Amino acid sequence: MKKTITMAALAVAISFGAVSCKKKVSDADLQTQATTVVTSNPNASVEIKDGVAHLSGTFESQEAKDAMIKQLKAINGVKDVHDMATVAPAAMAPVETQSATDPAVQQKVQDALKDFPSVKVQTVNGELTLTGNVSAQQARKIKESVDALKVGKVNYNYTVK
């Protein structure tokens, strides 16, 4: 009986020892693994502290960022991922404009400004230039009208009174 109790106690001690001796992954090892994962995005970086991955940088899309977080969480020993990364804004499509030297464009601008006889439309160095004397309210209406035409660069060289 005494032998059985001793053997049971020994088995319990060994099992506790095995559990408590479980190898903990060091932050340095985790850093190496995490850096390997993050190298697929040159604009991102990761730092491991106390088993937690801190992801930063810029990603092309939310999907790419989410995939990176999932890969970091899959590393054995990473407890959590703190997401400090951003998603780059989508590139704006260029606005198509017409050439300011095109006579049709000049005519459109002149038609838009027909209510403002004191304003003259000219092409100077390939850019439309508006000259004349206008009030502040007229200047605002002129700018809105010309901007709506999307004619490209316009120099507003009129005098506001």
Tab-separated table of N, CA and C in Angstrom, residues 116 118 132-144 158-161:
chain	number	residue	atom	x	y	z
A	116	PHE	N	-21.932	88.076	-67.408
A	116	PHE	CA	-20.896	88.926	-66.829
A	116	PHE	C	-20.092	89.590	-67.955
A	118	SER	N	-18.381	92.188	-68.164
A	118	SER	CA	-17.100	92.827	-67.842
A	118	SER	C	-15.945	91.818	-67.778
A	132	GLY	N	-11.042	91.204	-65.795
A	132	GLY	CA	-12.153	92.146	-65.716
A	132	GLY	C	-12.402	92.570	-64.283
A	133	ASN	N	-13.537	93.251	-64.061
A	133	ASN	CA	-13.932	93.715	-62.733
A	133	ASN	C	-15.252	93.068	-62.355
A	134	VAL	N	-15.304	92.471	-61.144
A	134	VAL	CA	-16.512	91.794	-60.680
A	134	VAL	C	-16.686	92.024	-59.176
A	135	SER	N	-17.891	91.778	-58.693
A	135	SER	CA	-18.148	91.826	-57.253
A	135	SER	C	-17.783	90.473	-56.648
A	136	ALA	N	-17.737	90.403	-55.330
A	136	ALA	CA	-17.403	89.147	-54.651
A	136	ALA	C	-18.436	88.074	-54.968
A	137	GLN	N	-19.706	88.454	-55.006
A	137	GLN	CA	-20.772	87.502	-55.316
A	137	GLN	C	-20.636	87.002	-56.760
A	138	GLN	N	-20.338	87.911	-57.674
A	138	GLN	CA	-20.141	87.507	-59.073
A	138	GLN	C	-18.930	86.584	-59.208
A	139	ALA	N	-17.857	86.893	-58.483
A	139	ALA	CA	-16.646	86.066	-58.549
A	139	ALA	C	-16.956	84.635	-58.130
A	140	ARG	N	-17.767	84.475	-57.086
A	140	ARG	CA	-18.138	83.140	-56.614
A	140	ARG	C	-18.948	82.404	-57.686
A	141	LYS	N	-19.912	83.094	-58.304
A	141	LYS	CA	-20.739	82.468	-59.342
A	141	LYS	C	-19.904	82.108	-60.566
A	142	ILE	N	-18.983	82.984	-60.927
A	142	ILE	CA	-18.118	82.726	-62.088
A	142	ILE	C	-17.268	81.479	-61.825
A	143	LYS	N	-16.654	81.411	-60.646
A	143	LYS	CA	-15.799	80.262	-60.325
A	143	LYS	C	-16.602	78.966	-60.342
A	144	GLU	N	-17.800	78.972	-59.761
A	144	GLU	CA	-18.643	77.769	-59.759
A	144	GLU	C	-19.003	77.350	-61.182
A	158	TYR	N	-9.258	88.460	-62.469
A	158	TYR	CA	-10.152	89.602	-62.449
A	158	TYR	C	-10.020	90.322	-61.115
A	159	THR	N	-10.477	91.572	-61.120
A	159	THR	CA	-10.418	92.399	-59.915
A	159	THR	C	-11.757	92.315	-59.215
A	160	VAL	N	-11.725	91.969	-57.936
A	160	VAL	CA	-12.948	91.861	-57.143
A	160	VAL	C	-13.132	93.180	-56.393
A	161	LYS	N	-14.301	93.794	-56.602
A	161	LYS	CA	-14.573	95.093	-55.943
A	161	LYS	C	-15.576	94.914	-54.843
